[in-house]
mmCIF file with all atom_site columns, C-alpha atoms in Angstrom:
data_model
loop_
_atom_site.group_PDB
_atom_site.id
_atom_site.type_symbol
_atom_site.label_atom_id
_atom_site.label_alt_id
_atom_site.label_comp_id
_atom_site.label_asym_id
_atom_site.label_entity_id
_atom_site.label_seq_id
_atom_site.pdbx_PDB_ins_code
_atom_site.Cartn_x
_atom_site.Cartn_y
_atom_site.Cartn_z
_atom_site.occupancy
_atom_site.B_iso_or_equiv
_atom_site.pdbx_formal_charge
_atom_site.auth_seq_id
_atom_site.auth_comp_id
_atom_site.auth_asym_id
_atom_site.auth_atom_id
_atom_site.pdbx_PDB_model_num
ATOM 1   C CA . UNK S 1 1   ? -16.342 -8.170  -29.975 1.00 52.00 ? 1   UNK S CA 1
ATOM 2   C CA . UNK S 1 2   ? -14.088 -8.620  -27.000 1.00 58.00 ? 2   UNK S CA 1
ATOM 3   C CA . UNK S 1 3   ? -12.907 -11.645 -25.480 1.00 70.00 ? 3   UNK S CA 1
ATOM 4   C CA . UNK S 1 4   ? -12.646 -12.520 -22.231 1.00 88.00 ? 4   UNK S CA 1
ATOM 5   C CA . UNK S 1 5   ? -10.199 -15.837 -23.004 1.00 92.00 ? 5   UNK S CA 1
ATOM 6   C CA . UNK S 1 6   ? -6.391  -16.313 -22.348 1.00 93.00 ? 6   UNK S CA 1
ATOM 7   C CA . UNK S 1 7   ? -4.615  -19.364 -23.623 1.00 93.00 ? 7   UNK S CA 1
ATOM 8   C CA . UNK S 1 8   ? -1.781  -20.817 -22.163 1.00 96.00 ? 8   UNK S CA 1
ATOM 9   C CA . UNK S 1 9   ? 0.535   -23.360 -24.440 1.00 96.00 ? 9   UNK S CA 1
ATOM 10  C CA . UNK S 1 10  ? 3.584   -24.748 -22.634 1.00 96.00 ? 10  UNK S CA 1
ATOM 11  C CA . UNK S 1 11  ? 5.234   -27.634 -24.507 1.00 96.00 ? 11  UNK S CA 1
ATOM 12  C CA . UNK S 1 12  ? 7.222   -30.648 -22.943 1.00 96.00 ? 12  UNK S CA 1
ATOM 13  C CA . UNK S 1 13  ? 8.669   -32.691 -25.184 1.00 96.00 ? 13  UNK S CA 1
ATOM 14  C CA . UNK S 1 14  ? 6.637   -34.010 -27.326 1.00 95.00 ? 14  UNK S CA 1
ATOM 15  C CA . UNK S 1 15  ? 3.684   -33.452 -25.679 1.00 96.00 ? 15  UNK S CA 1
ATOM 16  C CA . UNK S 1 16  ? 2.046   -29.280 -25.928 1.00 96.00 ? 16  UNK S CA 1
ATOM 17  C CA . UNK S 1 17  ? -0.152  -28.556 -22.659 1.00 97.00 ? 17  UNK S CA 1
ATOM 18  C CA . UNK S 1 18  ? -2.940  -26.462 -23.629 1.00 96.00 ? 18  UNK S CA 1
ATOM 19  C CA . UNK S 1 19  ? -4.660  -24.146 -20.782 1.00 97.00 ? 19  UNK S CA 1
ATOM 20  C CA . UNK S 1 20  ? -7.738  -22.121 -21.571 1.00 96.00 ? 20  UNK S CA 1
ATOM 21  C CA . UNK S 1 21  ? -8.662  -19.743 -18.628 1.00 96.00 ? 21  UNK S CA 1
ATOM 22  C CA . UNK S 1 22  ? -11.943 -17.186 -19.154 1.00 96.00 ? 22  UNK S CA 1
ATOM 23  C CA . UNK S 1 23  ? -14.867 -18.085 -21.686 1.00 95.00 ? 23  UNK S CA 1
ATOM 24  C CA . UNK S 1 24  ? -14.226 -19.682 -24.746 1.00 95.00 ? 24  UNK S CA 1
ATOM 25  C CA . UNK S 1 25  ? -17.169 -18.203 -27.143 1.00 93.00 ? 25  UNK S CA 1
ATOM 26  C CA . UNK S 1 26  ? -17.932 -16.702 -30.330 1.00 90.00 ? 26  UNK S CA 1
ATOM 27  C CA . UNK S 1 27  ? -15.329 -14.146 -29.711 1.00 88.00 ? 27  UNK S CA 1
ATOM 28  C CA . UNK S 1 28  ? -12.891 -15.702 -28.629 1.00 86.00 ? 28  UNK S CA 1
ATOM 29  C CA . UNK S 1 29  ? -12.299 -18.803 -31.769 1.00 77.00 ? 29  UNK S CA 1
ATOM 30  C CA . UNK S 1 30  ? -8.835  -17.145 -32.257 1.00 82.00 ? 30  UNK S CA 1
ATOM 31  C CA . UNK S 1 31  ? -6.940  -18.357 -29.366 1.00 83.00 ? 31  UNK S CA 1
ATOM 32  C CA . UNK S 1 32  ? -7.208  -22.426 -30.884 1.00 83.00 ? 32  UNK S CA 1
ATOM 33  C CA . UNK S 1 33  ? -5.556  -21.144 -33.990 1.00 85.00 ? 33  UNK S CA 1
ATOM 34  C CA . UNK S 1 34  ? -1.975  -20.365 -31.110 1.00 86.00 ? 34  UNK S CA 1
ATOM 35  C CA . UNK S 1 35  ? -2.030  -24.044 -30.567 1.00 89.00 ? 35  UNK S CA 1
ATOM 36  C CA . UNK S 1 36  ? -3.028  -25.090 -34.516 1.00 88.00 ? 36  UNK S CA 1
ATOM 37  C CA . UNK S 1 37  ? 0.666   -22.886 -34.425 1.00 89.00 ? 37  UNK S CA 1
ATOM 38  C CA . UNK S 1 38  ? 2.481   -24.761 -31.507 1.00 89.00 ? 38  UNK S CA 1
ATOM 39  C CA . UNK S 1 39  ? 1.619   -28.447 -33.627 1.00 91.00 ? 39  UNK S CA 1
ATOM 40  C CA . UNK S 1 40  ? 4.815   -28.836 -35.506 1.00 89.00 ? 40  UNK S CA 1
ATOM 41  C CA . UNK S 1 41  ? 5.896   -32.445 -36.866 1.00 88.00 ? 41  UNK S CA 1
ATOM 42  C CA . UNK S 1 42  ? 7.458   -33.074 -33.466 1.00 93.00 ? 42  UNK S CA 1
ATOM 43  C CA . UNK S 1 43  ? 4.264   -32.895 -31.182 1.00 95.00 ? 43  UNK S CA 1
ATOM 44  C CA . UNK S 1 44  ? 2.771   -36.280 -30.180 1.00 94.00 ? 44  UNK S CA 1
ATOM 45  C CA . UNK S 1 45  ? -0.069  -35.016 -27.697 1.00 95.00 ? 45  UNK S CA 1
ATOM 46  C CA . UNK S 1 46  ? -1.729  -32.185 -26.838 1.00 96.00 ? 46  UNK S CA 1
ATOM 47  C CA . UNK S 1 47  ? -3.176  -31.984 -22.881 1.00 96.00 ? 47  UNK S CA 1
ATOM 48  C CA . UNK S 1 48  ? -5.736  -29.535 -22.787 1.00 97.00 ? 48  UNK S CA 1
ATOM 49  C CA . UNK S 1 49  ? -6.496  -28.715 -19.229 1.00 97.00 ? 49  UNK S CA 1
ATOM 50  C CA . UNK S 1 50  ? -9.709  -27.472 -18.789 1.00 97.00 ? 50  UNK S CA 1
ATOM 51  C CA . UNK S 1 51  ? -10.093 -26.956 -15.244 1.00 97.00 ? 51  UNK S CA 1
ATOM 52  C CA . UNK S 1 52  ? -9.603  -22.737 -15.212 1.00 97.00 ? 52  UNK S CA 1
ATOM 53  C CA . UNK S 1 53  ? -12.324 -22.535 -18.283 1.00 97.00 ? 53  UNK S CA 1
ATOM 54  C CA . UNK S 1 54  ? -15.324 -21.076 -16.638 1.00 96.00 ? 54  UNK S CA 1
ATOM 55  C CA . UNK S 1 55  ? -17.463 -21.153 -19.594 1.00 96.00 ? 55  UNK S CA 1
ATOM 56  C CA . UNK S 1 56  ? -17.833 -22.304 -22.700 1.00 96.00 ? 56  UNK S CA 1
ATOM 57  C CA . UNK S 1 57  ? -20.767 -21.911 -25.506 1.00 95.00 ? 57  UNK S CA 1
ATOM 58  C CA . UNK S 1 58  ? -22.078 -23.876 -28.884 1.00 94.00 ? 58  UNK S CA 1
ATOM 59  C CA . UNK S 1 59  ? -19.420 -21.588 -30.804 1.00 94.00 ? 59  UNK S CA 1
ATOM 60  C CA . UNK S 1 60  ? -16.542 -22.511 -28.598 1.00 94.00 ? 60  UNK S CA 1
ATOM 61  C CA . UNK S 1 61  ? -17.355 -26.335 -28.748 1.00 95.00 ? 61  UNK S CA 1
ATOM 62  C CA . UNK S 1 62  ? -17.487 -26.336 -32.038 1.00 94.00 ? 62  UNK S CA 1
ATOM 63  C CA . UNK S 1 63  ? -13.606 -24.288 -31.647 1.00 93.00 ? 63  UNK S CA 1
ATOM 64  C CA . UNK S 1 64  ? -12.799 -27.001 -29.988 1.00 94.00 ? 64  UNK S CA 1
ATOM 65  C CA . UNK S 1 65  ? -14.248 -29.920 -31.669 1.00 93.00 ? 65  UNK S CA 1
ATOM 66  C CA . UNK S 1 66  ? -12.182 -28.427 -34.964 1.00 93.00 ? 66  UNK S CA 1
ATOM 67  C CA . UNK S 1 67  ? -9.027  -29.090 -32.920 1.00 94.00 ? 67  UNK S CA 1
ATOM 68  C CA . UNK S 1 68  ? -9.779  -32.296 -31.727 1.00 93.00 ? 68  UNK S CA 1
ATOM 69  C CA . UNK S 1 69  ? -10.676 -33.338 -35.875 1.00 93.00 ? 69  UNK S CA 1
ATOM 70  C CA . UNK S 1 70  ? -7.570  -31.399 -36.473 1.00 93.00 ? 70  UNK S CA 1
ATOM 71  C CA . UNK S 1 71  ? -5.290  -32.869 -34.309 1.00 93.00 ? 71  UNK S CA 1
ATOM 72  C CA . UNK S 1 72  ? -6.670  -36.325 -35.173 1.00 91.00 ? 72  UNK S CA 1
ATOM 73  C CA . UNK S 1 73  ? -6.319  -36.223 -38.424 1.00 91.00 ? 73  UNK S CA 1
ATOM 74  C CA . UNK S 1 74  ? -2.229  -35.119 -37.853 1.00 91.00 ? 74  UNK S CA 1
ATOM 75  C CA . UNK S 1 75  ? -2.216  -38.765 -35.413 1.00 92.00 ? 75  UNK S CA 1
ATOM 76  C CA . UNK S 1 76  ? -1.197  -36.281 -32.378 1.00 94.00 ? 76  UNK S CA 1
ATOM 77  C CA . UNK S 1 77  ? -3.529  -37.139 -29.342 1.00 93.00 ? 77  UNK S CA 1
ATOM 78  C CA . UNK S 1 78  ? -5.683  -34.410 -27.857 1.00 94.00 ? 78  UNK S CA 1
ATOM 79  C CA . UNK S 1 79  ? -7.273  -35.210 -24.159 1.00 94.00 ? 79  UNK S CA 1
ATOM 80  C CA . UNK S 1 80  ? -9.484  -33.043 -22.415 1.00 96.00 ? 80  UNK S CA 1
ATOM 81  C CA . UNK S 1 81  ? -9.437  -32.767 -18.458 1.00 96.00 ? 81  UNK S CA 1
ATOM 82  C CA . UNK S 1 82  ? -10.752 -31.767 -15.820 1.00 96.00 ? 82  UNK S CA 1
ATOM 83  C CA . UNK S 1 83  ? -13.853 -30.176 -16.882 1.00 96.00 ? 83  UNK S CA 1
ATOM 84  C CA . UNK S 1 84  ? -15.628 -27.427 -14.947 1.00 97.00 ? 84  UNK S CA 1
ATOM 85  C CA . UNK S 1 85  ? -19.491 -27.491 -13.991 1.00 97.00 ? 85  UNK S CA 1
ATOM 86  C CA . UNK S 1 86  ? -20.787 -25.404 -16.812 1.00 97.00 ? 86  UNK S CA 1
ATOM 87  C CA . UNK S 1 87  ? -18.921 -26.760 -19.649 1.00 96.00 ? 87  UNK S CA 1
ATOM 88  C CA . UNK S 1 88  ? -19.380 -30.146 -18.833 1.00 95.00 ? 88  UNK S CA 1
ATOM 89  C CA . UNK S 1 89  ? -23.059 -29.418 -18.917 1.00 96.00 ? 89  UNK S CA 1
ATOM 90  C CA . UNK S 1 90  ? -23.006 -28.511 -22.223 1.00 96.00 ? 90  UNK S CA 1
ATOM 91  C CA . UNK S 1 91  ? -21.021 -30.990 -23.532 1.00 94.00 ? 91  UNK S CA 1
ATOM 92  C CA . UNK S 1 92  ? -23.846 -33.451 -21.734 1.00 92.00 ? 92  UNK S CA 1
ATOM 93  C CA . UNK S 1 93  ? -26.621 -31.496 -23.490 1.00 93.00 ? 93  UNK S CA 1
ATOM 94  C CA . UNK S 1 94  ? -24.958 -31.501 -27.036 1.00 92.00 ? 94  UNK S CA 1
ATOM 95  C CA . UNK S 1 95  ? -24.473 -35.322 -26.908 1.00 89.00 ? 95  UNK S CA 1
ATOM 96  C CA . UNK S 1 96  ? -28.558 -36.028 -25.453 1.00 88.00 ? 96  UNK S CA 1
ATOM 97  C CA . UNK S 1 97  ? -29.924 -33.355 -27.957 1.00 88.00 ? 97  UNK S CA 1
ATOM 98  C CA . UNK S 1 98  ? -27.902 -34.842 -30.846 1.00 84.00 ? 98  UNK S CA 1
ATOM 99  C CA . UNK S 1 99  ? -27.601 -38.689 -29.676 1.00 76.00 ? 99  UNK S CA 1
ATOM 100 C CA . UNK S 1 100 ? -30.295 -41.051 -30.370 1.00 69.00 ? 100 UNK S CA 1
ATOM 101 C CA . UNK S 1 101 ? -31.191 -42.796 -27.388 1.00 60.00 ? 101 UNK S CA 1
ATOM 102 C CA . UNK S 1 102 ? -30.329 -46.128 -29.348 1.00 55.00 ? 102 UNK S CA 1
ATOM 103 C CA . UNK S 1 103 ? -26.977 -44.898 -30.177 1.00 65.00 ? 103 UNK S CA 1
ATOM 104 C CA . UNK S 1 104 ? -23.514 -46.342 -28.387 1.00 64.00 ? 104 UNK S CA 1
ATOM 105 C CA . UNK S 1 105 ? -21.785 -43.277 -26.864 1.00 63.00 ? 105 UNK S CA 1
ATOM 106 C CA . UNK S 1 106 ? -18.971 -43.715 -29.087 1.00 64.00 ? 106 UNK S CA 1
ATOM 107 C CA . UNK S 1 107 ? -21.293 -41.875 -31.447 1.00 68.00 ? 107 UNK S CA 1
ATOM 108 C CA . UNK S 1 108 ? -21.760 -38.875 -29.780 1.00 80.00 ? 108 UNK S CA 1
ATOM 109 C CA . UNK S 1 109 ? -20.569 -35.534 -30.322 1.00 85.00 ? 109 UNK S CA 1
ATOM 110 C CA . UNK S 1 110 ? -18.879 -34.546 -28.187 1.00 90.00 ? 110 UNK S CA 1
ATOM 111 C CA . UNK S 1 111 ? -17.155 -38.221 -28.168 1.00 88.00 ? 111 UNK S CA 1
ATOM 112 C CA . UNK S 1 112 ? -13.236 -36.353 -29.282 1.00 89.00 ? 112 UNK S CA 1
ATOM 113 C CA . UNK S 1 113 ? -13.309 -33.605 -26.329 1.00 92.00 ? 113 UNK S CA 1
ATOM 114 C CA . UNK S 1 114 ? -14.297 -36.781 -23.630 1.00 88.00 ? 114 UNK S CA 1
ATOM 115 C CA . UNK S 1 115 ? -11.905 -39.891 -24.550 1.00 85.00 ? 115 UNK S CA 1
ATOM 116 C CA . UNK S 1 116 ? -9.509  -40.940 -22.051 1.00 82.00 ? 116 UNK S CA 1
ATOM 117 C CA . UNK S 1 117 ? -5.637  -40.691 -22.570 1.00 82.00 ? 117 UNK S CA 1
ATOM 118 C CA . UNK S 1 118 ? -5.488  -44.206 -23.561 1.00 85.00 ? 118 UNK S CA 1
ATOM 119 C CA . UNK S 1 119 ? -8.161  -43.960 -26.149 1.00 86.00 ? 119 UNK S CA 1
ATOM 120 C CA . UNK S 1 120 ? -6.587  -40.553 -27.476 1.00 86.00 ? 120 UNK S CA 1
ATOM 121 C CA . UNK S 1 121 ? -3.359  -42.142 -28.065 1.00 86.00 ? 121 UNK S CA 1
ATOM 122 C CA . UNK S 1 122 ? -4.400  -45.403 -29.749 1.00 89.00 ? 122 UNK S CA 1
ATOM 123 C CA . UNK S 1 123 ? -6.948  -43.548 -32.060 1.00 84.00 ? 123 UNK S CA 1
ATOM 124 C CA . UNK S 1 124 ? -3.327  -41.267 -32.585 1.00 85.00 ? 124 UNK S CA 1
ATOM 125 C CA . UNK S 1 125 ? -1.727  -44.275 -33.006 1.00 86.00 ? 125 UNK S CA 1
ATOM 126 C CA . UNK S 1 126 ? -3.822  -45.690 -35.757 1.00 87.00 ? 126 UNK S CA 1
ATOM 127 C CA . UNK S 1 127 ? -4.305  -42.723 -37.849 1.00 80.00 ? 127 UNK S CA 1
ATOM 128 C CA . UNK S 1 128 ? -0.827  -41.932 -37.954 1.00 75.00 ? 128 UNK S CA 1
ATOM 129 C CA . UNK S 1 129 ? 0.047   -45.914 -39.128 1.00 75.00 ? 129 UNK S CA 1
ATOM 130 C CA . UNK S 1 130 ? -2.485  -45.085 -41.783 1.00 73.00 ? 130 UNK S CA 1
ATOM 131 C CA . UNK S 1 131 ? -0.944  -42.221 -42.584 1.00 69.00 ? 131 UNK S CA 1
ATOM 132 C CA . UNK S 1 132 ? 2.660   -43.360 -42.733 1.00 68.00 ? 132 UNK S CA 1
ATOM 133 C CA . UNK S 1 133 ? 1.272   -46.396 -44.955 1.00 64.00 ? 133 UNK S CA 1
ATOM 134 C CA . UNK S 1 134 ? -0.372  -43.864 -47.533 1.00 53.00 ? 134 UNK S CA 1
ATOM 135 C CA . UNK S 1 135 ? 2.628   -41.814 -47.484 1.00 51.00 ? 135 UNK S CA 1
ATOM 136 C CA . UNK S 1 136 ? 4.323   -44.891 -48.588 1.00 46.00 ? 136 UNK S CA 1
ATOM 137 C CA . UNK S 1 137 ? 2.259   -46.298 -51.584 1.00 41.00 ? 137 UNK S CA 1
ATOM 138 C CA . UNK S 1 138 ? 2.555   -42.777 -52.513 1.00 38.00 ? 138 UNK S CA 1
ATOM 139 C CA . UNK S 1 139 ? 6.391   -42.611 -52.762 1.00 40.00 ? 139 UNK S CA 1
ATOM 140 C CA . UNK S 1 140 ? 6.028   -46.698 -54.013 1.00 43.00 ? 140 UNK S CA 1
ATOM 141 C CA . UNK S 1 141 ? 4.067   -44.647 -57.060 1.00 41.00 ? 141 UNK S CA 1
ATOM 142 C CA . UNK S 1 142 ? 6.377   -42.343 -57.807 1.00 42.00 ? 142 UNK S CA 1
ATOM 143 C CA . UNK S 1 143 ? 9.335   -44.431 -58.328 1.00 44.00 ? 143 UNK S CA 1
ATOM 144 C CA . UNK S 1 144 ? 7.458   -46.114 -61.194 1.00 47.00 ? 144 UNK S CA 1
ATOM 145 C CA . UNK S 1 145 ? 6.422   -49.648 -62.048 1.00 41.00 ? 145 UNK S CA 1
ATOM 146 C CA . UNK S 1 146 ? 9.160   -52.303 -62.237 1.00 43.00 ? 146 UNK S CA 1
ATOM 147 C CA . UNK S 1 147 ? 10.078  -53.180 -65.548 1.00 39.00 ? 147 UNK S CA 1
#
């Protein structure tokens, strides 16, 4: 199956700018795994700019939702801009088909891929403080119990 993606990945600092420009479908999963690649322990936020990705289907949201859990669950911030017409739409329709109309938005779906920088970072923030605090009961545990 051919893809009609390209992926650019240009890093400053800490912080890895992520451009996807074509369709991001079935075929085309591959291309997230390049910036899975560009995460190393020194990245703090990943900038995906969306605004040259013309279209995007149920196979590449779920691509990209896999980052966004991904990157989370590292504490590096991913935020999602400037959406084009089509994606946006279906990023709309996955949160009304899958939302209950009783449900706060910060329940939907598609809730990772539309947070704004601030929320990225402080959700960043507070995973990697619970990481760092695991890491060290761990290490706490290994030393042994006082005598």
């Amino acid at each position: 199956m051919r893809s009609d993606l390209d992926i650019h990945i240009r890093r400053y600092g800490a912080t890895v700018v992520v451009t996807p420009v074509g369709e991001l479908d079935a075929a085309s999963g591959w291309a997230l795994a390049a910036v899975h690649t560009a995460l190393d322990h020194d990245v703090a936020a990943v900038a995906c700019d969306m605004r040259r990705l013309s279209f995007l289907d149920v196979v590449g949201l779920h691509h990209l939702l896999g980052l966004a859990r991904y990157t989370g669950s590292q504490g590096v911030a991913l935020f999602a801009y400037n959406w084009q017409r089509q994606p946006q739409q279906l990023l709309d329709f996955t949160d009304e088909l899958l939302l209950d109309s009783a449900q706060d938005s910060r329940a939907a779906p598609t809730r990772l891929l539309r947070r704004t920088l601030r929320e990225a970072t402080e959700a960043a923030r507070a995973t990697g403080a619970a990481r760092a605090g695991t890491a060290g009961r761990r290490r706490q545990h290994a030393r042994g119990r006082p005598r």
